[in-house]
Short mmCIF file of C-alpha atoms in Angstrom, two decimals:
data_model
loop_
_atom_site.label_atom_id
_atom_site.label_comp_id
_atom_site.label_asym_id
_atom_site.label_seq_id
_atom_site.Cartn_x
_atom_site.Cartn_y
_atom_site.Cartn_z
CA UNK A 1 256.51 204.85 55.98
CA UNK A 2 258.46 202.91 53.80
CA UNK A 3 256.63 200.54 50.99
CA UNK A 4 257.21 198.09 47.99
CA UNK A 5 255.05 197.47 45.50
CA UNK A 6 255.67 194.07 42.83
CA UNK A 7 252.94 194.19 40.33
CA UNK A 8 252.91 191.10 38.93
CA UNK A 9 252.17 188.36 40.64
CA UNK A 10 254.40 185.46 37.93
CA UNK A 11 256.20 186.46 35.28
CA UNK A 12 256.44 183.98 32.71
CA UNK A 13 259.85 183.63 30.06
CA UNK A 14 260.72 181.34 27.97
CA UNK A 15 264.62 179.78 28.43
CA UNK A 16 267.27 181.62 26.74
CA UNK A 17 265.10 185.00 26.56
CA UNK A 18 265.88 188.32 28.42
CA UNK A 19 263.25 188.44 31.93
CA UNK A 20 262.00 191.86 34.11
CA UNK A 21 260.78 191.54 37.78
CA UNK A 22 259.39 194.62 38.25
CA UNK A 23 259.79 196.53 41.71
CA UNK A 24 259.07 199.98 42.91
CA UNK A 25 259.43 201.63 46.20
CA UNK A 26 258.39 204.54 48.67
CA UNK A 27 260.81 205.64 51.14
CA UNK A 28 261.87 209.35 53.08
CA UNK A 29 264.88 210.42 51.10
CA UNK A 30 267.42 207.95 49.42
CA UNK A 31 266.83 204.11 49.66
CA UNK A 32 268.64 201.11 50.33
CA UNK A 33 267.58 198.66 47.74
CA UNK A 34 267.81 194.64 47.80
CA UNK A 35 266.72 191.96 45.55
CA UNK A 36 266.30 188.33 47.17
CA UNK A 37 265.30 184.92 45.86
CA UNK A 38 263.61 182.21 47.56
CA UNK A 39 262.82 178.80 46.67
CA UNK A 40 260.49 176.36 47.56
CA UNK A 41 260.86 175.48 51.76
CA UNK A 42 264.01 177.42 51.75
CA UNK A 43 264.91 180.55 53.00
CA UNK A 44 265.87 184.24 51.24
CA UNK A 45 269.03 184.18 49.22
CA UNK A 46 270.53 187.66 48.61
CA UNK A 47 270.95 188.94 44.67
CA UNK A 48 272.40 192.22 44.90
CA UNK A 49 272.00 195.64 46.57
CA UNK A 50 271.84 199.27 45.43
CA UNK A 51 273.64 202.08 47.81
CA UNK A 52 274.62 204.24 46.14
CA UNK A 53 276.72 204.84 42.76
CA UNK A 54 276.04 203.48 39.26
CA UNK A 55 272.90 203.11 38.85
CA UNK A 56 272.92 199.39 37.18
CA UNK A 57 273.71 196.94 39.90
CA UNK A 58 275.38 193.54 38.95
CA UNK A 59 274.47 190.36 41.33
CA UNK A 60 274.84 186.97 41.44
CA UNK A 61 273.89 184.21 38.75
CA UNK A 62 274.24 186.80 36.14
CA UNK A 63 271.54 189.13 37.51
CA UNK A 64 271.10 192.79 37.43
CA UNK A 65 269.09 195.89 38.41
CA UNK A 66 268.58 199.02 37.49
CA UNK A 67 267.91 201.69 40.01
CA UNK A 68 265.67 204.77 38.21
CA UNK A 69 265.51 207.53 41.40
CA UNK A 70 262.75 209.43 39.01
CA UNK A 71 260.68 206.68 38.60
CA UNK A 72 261.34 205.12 42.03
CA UNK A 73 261.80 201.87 40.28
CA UNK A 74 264.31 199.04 40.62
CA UNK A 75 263.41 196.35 38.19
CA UNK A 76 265.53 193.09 38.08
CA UNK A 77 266.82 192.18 34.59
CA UNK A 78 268.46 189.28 33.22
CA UNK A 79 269.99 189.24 29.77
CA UNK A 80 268.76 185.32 29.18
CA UNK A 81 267.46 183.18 31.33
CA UNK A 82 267.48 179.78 32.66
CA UNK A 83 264.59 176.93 33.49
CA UNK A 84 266.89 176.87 36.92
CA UNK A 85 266.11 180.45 37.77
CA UNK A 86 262.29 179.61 38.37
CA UNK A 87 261.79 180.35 41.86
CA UNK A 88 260.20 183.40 44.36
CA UNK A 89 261.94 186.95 43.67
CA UNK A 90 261.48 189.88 46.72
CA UNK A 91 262.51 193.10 46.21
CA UNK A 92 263.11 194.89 49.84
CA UNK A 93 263.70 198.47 50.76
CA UNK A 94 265.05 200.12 54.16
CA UNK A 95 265.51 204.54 54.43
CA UNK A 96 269.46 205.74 55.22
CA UNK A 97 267.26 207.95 57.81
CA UNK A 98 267.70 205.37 60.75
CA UNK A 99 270.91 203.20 61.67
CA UNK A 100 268.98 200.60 62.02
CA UNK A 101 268.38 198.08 59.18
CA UNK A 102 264.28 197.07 59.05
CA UNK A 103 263.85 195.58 55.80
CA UNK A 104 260.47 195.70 54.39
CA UNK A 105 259.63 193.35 51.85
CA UNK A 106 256.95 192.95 48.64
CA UNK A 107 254.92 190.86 48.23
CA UNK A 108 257.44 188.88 45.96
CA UNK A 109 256.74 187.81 41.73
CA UNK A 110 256.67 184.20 41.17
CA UNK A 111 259.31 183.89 37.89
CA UNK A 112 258.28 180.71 35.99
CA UNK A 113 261.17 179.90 32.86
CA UNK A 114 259.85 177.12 30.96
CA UNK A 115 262.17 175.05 28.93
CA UNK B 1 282.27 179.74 56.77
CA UNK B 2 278.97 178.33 58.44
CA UNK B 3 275.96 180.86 57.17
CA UNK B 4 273.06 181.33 59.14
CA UNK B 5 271.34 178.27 61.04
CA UNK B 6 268.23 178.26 62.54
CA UNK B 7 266.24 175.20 64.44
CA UNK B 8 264.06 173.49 64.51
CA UNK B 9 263.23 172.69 61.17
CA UNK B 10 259.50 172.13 61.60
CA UNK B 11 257.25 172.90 64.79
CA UNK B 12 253.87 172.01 65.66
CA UNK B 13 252.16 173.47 68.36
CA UNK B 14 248.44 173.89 70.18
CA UNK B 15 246.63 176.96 70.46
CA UNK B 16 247.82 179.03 73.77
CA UNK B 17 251.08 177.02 74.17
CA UNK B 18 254.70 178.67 73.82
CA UNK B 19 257.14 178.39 71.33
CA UNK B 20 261.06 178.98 71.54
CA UNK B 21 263.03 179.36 68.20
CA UNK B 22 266.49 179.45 67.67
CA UNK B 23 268.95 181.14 65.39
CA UNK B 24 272.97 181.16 64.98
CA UNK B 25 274.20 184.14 63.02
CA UNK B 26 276.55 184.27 59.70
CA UNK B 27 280.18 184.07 61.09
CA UNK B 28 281.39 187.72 61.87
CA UNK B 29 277.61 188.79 62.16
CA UNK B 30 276.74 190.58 65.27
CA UNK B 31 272.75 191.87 64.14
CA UNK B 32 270.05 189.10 64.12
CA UNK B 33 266.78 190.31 62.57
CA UNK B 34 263.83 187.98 63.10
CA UNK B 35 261.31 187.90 60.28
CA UNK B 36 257.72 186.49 60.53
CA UNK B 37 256.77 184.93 56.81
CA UNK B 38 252.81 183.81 56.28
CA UNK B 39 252.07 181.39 53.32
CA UNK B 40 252.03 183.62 49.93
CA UNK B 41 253.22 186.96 51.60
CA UNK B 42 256.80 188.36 51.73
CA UNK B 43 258.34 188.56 55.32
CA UNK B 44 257.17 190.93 57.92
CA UNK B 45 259.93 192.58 60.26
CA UNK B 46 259.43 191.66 63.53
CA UNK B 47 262.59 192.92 65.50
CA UNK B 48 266.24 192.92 65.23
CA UNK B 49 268.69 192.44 68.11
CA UNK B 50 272.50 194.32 68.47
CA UNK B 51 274.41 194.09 71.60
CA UNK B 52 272.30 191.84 73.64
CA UNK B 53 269.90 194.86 72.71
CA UNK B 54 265.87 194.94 71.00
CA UNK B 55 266.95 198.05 68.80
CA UNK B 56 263.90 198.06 66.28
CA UNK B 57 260.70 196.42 66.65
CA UNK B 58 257.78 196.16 63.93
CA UNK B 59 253.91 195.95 64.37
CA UNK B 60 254.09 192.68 66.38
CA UNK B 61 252.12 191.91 70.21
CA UNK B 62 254.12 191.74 72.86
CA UNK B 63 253.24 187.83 72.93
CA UNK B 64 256.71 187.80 70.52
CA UNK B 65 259.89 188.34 72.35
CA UNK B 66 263.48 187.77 71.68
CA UNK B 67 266.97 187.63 73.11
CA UNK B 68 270.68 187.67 71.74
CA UNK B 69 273.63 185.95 73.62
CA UNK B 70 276.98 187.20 74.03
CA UNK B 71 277.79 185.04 71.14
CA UNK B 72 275.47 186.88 69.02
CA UNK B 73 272.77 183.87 68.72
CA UNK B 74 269.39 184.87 69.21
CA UNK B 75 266.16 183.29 70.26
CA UNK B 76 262.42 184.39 69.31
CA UNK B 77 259.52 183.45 71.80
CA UNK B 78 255.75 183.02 71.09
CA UNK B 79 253.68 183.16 73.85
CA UNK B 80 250.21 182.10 73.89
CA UNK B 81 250.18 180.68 70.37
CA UNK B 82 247.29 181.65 67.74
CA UNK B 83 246.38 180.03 64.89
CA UNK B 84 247.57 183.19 63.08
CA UNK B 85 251.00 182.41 64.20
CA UNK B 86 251.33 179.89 61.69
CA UNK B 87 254.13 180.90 59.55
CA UNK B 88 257.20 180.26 58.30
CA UNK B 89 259.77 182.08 60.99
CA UNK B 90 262.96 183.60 58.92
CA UNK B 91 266.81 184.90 60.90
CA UNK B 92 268.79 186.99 59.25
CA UNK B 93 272.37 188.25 60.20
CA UNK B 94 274.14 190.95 58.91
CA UNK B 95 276.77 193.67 60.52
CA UNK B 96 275.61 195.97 63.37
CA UNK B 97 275.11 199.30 62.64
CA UNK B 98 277.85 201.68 64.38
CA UNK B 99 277.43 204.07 61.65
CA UNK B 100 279.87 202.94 59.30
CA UNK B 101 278.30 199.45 58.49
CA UNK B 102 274.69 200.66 56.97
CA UNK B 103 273.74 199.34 53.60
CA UNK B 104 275.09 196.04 54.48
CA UNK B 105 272.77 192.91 53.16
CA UNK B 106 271.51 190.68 55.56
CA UNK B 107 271.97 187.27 55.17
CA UNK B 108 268.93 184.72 55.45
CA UNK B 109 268.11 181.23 57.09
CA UNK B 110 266.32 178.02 56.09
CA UNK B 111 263.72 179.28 58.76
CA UNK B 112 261.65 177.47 61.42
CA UNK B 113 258.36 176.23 59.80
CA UNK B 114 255.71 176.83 62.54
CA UNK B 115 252.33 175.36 62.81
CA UNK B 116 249.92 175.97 65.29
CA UNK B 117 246.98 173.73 65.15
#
């Protein structure tokens, strides 16, 4: 069964510092691996993916993940970030084993940047 | 390039009473997932349609059904509501899978915010 685990419930940065969401998974062999954002009464908005490749994953709004097979980890960075990027962050996570494309979510980290 | 719609907006129903919700896909999107989200959780699979087709389905009752259209929309029916079923209802569209297509992202809507009093 596949599974995602985000420790921290908020993650609090101040503006213009670097910010971790933290995210790790259990799957059967390699994973799929997605980062969304959601904010408030609005639906998911898609970050960035890991397939396969390079293991450091560039997204949108100047995000990035790193995808550490050992660890089975694949925390979202940003190098500084901005009061705007306060908002809901999922990490998902679907196996290569099936065609089919069943996401399955955490629990999502609240990310609070205050000014 | 219209991305995903879904309607209504906002629902409110009664206990035991059926619900009907709607979803448009991302143009070029043939695979409509349907995604159930409760307050302060992430979103729960629920099933995903591909040629007119249920091709995965997660740990929901059979009182949740769905259907996709030749033109790839999709609805999602609650029967005999519970209070349970309050939730915020999520559609996502991405490319089918025919092998060659995995890995792609799917792409979210506003959702249907469903409450069942």
């Amino acid at each position: 069964a596949q599974s995602v685990a985000q420790p921290e419930d908020q993650v609090n940065v101040a503006e213009g510092n670097p910010l971790t969401v933290k995210c790790t998974y259990s799957v059967s062999g390699n994973p799929y691996l997605f980062w969304y954002v959601q904010y408030p009464n609005r639906g998911l908005q898609f970050l960035l993916k890991y397939i396969t490749g390079d293991n450091l994953v560039k997204g949108s709004y100047g995000f990035e993940a790193e995808f550490n097979k050992s660890q089975t980890s694949f925390h979202l960075k940003k190098p500084s970030a901005l009061v705007s990027d306060s908002a809901l962050y999922f990490c998902a996570v679907r196996g290569r084993d099936t065609g089919f494309q069943k996401l399955v979510f955490g629990t999502g980290t609240r990310l609070l940047v205050s000014p | 390039d219209a991305g995903v719609t879904q309607s209504p907006t906002h629902l409110i129903k009664t206990r035991g009473q059926q619900v009907t919700l709607r979803c448009s896909p991302k143009s070029g999107h043939d695979t409509v997932s349907w995604y159930q989200q409760a307050l302060g959780q992430g979103p729960q699979f629920i099933f995903q349609y591909y040629e007119e087709e249920e091709r995965q389905r997660g740990n929901f009752p059979d009182r949740f059904s769905g259907h996709q259209f030749p033109n790839y929309s999709s609805e999602l029916n609650v029967n005999a509501l519970l209070l349970g079923d309050s939730a915020l209802y999520l559609c996502a569209s991405s490319l089918g899978t025919s092998g060659r297509r995995v890995g792609y992202e799917q792409y979210f809507g506003p959702g249907t915010r469903l409450t069942v009093t």
